[in-house]
Tab-separated table of C-alpha atoms and ligand atoms in Angstrom:
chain	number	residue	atom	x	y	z
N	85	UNK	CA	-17.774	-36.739	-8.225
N	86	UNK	CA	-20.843	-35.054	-9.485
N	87	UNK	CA	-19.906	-31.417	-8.569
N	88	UNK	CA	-23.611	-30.193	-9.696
N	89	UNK	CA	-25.112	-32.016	-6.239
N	90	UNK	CA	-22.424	-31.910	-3.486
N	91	UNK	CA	-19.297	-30.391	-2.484
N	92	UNK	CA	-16.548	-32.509	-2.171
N	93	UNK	CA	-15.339	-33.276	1.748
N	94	UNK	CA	-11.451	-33.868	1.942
N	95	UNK	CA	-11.326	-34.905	5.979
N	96	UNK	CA	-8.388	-36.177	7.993
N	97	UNK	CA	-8.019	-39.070	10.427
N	98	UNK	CA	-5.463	-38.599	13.065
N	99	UNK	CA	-6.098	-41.795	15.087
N	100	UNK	CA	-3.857	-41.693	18.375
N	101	UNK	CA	-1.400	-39.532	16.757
N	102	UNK	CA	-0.435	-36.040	18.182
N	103	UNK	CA	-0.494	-34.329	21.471
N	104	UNK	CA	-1.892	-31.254	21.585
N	105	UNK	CA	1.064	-29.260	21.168
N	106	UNK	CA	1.814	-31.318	18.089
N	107	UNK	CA	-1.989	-30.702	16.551
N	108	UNK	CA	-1.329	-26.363	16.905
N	109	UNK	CA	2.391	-26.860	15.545
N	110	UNK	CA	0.775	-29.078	12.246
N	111	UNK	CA	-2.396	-26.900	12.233
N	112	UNK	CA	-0.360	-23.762	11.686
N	113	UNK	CA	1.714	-25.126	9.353
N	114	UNK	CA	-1.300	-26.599	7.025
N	115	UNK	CA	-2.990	-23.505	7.644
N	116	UNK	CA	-1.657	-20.984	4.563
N	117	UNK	CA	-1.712	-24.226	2.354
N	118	UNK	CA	-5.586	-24.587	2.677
N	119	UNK	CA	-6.284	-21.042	2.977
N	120	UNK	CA	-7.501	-20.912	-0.512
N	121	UNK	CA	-9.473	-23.419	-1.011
N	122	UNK	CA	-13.303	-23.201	-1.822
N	123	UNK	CA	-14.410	-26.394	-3.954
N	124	UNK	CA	-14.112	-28.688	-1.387
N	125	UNK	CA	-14.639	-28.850	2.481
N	126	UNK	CA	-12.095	-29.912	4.951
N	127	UNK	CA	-12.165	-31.601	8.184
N	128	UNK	CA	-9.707	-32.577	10.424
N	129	UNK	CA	-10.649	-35.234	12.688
N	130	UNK	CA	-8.389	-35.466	15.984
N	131	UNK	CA	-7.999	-37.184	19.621
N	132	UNK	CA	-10.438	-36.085	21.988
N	133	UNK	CA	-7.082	-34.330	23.725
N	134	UNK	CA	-5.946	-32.580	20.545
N	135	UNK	CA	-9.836	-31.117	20.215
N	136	UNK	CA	-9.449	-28.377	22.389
N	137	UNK	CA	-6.053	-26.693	20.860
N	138	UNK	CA	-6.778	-27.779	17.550
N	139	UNK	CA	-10.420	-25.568	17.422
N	140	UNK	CA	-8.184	-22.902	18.572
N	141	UNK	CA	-5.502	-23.001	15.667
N	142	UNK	CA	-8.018	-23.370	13.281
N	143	UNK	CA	-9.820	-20.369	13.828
N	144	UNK	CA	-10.096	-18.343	10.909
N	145	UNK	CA	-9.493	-20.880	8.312
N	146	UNK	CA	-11.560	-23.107	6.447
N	147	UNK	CA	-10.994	-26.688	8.158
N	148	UNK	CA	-13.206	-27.788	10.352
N	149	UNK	CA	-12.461	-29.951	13.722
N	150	UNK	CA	-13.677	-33.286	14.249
N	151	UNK	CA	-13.685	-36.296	16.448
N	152	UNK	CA	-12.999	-39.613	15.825
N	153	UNK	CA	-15.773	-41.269	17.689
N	154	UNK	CA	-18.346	-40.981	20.384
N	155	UNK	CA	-20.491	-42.593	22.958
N	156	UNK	CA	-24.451	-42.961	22.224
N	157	UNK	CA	-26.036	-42.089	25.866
N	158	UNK	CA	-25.641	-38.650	26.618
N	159	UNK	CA	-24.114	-39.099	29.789
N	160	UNK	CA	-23.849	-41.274	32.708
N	161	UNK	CA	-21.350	-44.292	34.186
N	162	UNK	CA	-19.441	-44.949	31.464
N	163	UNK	CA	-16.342	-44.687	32.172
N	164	UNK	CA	-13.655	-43.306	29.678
N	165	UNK	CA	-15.695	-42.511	27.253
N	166	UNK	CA	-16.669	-38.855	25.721
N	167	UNK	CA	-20.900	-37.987	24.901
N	168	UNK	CA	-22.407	-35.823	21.883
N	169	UNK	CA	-22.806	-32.870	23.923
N	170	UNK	CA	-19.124	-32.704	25.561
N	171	UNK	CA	-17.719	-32.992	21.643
N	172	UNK	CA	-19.975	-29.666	20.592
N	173	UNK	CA	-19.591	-27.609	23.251
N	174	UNK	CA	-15.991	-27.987	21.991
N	175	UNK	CA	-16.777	-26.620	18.168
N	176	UNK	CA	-16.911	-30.051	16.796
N	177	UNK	CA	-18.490	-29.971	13.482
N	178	UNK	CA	-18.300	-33.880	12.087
N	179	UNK	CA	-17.795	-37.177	14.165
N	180	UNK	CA	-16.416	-40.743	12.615
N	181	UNK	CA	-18.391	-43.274	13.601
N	182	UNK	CA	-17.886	-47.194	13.006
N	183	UNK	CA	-14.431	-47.220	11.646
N	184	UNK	CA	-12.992	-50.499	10.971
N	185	UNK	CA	-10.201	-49.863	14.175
N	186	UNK	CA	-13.246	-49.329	16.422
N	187	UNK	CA	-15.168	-52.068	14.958
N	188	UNK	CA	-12.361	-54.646	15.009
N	189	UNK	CA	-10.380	-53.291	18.440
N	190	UNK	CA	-13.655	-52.102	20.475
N	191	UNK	CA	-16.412	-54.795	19.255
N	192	UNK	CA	-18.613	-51.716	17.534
N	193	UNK	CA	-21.308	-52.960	15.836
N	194	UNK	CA	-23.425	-52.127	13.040
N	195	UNK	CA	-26.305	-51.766	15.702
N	196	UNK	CA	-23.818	-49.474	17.682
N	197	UNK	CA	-23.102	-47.220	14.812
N	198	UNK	CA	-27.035	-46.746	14.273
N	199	UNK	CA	-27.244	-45.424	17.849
N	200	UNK	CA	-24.486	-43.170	17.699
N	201	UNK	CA	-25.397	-41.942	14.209
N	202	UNK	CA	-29.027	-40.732	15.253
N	203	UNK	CA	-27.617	-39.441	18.646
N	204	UNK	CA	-24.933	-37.521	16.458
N	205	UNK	CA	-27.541	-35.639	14.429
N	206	UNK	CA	-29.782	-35.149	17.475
N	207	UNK	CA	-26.769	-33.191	18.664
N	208	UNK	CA	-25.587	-31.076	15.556
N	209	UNK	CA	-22.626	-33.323	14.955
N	210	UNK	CA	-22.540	-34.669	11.178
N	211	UNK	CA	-21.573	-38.364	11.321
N	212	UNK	CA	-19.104	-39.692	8.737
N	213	UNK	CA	-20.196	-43.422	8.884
N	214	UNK	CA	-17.312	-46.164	7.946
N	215	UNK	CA	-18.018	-48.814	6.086
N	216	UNK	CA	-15.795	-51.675	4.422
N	217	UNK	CA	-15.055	-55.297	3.740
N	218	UNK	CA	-12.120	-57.482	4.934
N	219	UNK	CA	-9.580	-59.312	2.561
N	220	UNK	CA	-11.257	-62.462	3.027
N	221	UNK	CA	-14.501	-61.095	2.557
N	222	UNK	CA	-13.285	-59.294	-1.268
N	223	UNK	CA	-11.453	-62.469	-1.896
N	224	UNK	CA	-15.235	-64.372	-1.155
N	225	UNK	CA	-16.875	-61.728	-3.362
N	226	UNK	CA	-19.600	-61.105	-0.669
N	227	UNK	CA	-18.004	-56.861	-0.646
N	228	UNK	CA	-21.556	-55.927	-1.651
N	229	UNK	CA	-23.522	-57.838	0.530
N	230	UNK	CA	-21.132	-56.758	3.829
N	231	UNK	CA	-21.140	-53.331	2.962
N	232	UNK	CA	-25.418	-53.073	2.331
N	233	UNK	CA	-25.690	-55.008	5.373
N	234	UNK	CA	-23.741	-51.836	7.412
N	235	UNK	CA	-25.381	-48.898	5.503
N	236	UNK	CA	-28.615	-50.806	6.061
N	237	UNK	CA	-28.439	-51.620	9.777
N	238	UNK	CA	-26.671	-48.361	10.766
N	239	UNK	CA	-28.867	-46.014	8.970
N	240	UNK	CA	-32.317	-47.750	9.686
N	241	UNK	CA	-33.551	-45.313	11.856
N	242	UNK	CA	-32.055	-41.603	9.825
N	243	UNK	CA	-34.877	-39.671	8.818
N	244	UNK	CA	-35.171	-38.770	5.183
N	245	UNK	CA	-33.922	-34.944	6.430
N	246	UNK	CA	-31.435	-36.119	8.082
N	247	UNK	CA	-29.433	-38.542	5.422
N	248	UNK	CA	-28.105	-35.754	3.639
N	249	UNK	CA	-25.839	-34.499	6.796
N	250	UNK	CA	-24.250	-37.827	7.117
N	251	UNK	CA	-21.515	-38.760	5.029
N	252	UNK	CA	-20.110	-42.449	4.277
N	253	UNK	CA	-16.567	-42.985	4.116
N	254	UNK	CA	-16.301	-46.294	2.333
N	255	UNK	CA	-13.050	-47.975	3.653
N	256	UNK	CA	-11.844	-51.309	2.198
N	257	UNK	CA	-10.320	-52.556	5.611
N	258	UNK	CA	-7.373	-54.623	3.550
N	259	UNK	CA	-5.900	-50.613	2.100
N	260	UNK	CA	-6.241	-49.170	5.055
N	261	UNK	CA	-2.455	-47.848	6.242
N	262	UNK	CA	-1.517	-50.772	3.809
N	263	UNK	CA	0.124	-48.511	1.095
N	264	UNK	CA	-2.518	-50.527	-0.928
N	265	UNK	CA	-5.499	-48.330	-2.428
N	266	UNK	CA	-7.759	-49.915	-3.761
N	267	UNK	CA	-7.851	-49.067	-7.397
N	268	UNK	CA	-10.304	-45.750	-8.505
N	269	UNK	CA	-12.580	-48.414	-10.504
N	270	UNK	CA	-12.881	-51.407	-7.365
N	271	UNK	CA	-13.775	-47.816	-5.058
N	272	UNK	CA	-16.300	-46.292	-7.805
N	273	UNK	CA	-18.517	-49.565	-8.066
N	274	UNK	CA	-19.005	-49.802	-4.348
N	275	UNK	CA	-19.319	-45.897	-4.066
N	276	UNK	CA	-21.754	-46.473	-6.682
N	277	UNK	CA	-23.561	-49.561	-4.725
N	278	UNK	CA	-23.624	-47.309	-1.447
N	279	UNK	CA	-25.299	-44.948	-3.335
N	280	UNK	CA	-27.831	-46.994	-4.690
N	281	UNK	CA	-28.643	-48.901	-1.619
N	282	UNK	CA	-29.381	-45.268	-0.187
N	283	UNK	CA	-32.125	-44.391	-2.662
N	284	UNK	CA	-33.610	-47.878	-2.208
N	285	UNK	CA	-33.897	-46.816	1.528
N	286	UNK	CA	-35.370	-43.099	0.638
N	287	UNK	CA	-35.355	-42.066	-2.544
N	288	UNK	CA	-32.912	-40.745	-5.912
N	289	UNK	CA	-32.689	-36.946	-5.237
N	290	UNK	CA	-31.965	-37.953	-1.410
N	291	UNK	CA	-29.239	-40.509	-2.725
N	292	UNK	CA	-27.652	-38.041	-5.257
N	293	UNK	CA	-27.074	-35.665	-2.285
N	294	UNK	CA	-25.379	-37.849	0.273
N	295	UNK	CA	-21.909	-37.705	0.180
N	296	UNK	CA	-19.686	-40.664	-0.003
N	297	UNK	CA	-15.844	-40.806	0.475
N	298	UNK	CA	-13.283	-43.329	-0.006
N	299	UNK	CA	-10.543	-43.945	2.272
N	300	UNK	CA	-7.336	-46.431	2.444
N	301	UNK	CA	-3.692	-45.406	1.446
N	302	UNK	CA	-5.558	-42.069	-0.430
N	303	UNK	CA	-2.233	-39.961	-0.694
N	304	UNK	CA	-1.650	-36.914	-3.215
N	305	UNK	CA	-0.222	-39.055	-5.944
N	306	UNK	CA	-3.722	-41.219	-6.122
N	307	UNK	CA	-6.450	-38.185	-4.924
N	308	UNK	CA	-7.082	-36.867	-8.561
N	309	UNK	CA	-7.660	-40.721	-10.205
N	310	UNK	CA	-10.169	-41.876	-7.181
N	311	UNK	CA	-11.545	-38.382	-7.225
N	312	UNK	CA	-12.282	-37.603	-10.361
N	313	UNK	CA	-15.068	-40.930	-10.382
N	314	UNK	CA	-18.788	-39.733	-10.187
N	315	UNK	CA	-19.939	-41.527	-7.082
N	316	UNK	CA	-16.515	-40.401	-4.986
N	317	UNK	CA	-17.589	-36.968	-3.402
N	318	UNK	CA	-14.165	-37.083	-0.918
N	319	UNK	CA	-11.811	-39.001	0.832
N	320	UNK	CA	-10.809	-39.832	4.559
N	321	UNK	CA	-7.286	-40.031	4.824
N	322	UNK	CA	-5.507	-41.429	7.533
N	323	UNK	CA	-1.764	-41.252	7.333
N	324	UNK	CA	-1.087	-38.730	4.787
N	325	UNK	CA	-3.347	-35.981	6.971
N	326	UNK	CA	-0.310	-36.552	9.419
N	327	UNK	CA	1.658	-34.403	7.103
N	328	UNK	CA	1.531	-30.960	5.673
N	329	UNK	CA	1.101	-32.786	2.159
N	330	UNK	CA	-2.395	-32.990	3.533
N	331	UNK	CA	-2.754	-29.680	1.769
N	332	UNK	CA	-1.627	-31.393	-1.828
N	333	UNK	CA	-4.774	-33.767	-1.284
N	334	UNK	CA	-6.798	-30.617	-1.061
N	335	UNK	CA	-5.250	-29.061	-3.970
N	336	UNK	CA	-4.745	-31.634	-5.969
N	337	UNK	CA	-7.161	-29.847	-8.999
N	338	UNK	CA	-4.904	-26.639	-8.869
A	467	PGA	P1	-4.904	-44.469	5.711
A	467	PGA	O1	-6.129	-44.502	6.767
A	467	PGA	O2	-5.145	-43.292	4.809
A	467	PGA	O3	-3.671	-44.337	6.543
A	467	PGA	O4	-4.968	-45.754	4.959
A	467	PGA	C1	-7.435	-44.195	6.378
A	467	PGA	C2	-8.368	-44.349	7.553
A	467	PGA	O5	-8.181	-45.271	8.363
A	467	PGA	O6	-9.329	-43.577	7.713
């Protein structure tokens, strides 16, 4: 990553993992492992149940809370689901939106995504927008025209002040929980693409300070390789934030 522009963003994705006695008993115990860490930033995103105890046991440390998605009206009848507003009031700093789970279990669309991304900055909440391509779409070799197609649509409507608060996660659907990263060069040249797409939409400062992660089987043994590649700024790790080893991820460069 290019150190000189942004500050790397190490974030966790719990998924429906953890109750909320389970998110203070890992908190505490990732706690003294992060406590020293300045060069990157750290988020934990957790279960809308977890939010509330997991705010609390992070107090006083570095890593920040997050959720793992949203709804895009700010209230009203729909049932089950959890608005901008409800998630800050909570001290919810970052929001995913679109992941590939939610996309492919829940119908989101890129359309979707756009709403909840502008409703998310409206609100104070930085979005970390998924994007990624299916097996049969790498195997086709149309990754690059999926994965414009989702930045495009999604962030149509960000204002040029805005872009820089969101952060991409680029997630190649066929590593995800696979055990199969993709390797640090196939991530780089779409990290690279994302990028580029971005300053076609505003401009090249604006693009070199949006932050883009990669996500998919990132563990500690693989963190250095994909993160030492100028267009990764991060990563959005799924199962290995389930563990205190989360902190080897985040200290990888000690
Ligand atoms: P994984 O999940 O690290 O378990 O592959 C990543 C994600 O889904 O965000």
């Amino acid at each position: 990553m290019n150190r000189r522009y942004r500050k790397t963003i190490i974030a966790g994705n719990w998924k429906m993992n953890k109750t909320p006695a389970e998110a203070k008993a890992l908190i505490e115990e990732m706690k003294p492992l992060l406590s020293k860490t300045k060069w990157c930033e750290m988020v934990l995103c957790v279960p809308f149940t977890d939010i509330q105890a997991a705010v609390k046991a992070a107090k006083g440390s570095k890593i920040a809370i997050g959720a793992e998605n949203m709804h895009f009206e700010k209230s009203g009848a729909f049932t089950g689901e959890i608005s901008a507003d409800m998630l800050k009031e909570l001290g919810v700093k970052y929001v995913i939106i679109g992941h590939s789970e939610r996309r492919q279990y829940f119908n989101e669309t890129d359309e979707a995504c756009g709403k909840k991304v502008q409703v998310a900055l409206e609100n104070g909440l930085r979005p970390i927008l998924c994007v990624g391509e299916s097996l049969t779409e790498r195997e086709q070799d149309v990754t690059m025209e999926v994965i414009r197609k989702q930045i495009k649509i999604a962030l149509q409507n960000v204002a040029v002040e805005d872009i820089k608060k969101v952060v991409i996660a680029y997630e190649p659907i066929w590593a995800i929980g696979t055990g199969k990263t993709a390797t640090a060069d196939q991530a780089q040249e779409v990290c690279a693409m994302i990028r580029h797409t971005i300053a076609e939409m505003y401009d090249e400062a604006t693009a070199e300070a949006v932050r883009i992660q990669y996500g998919g089987s990132m563990n500690a043994g693989n963190a250095a390789e994909l993160l030492s590649k100028p267009d990764i700024d991060g990563g959005l790790i799924g199962g290995a934030a389930l563990k205190p080893d989360f902190g080897k991820i985040v200290n990888y460069n000690k």
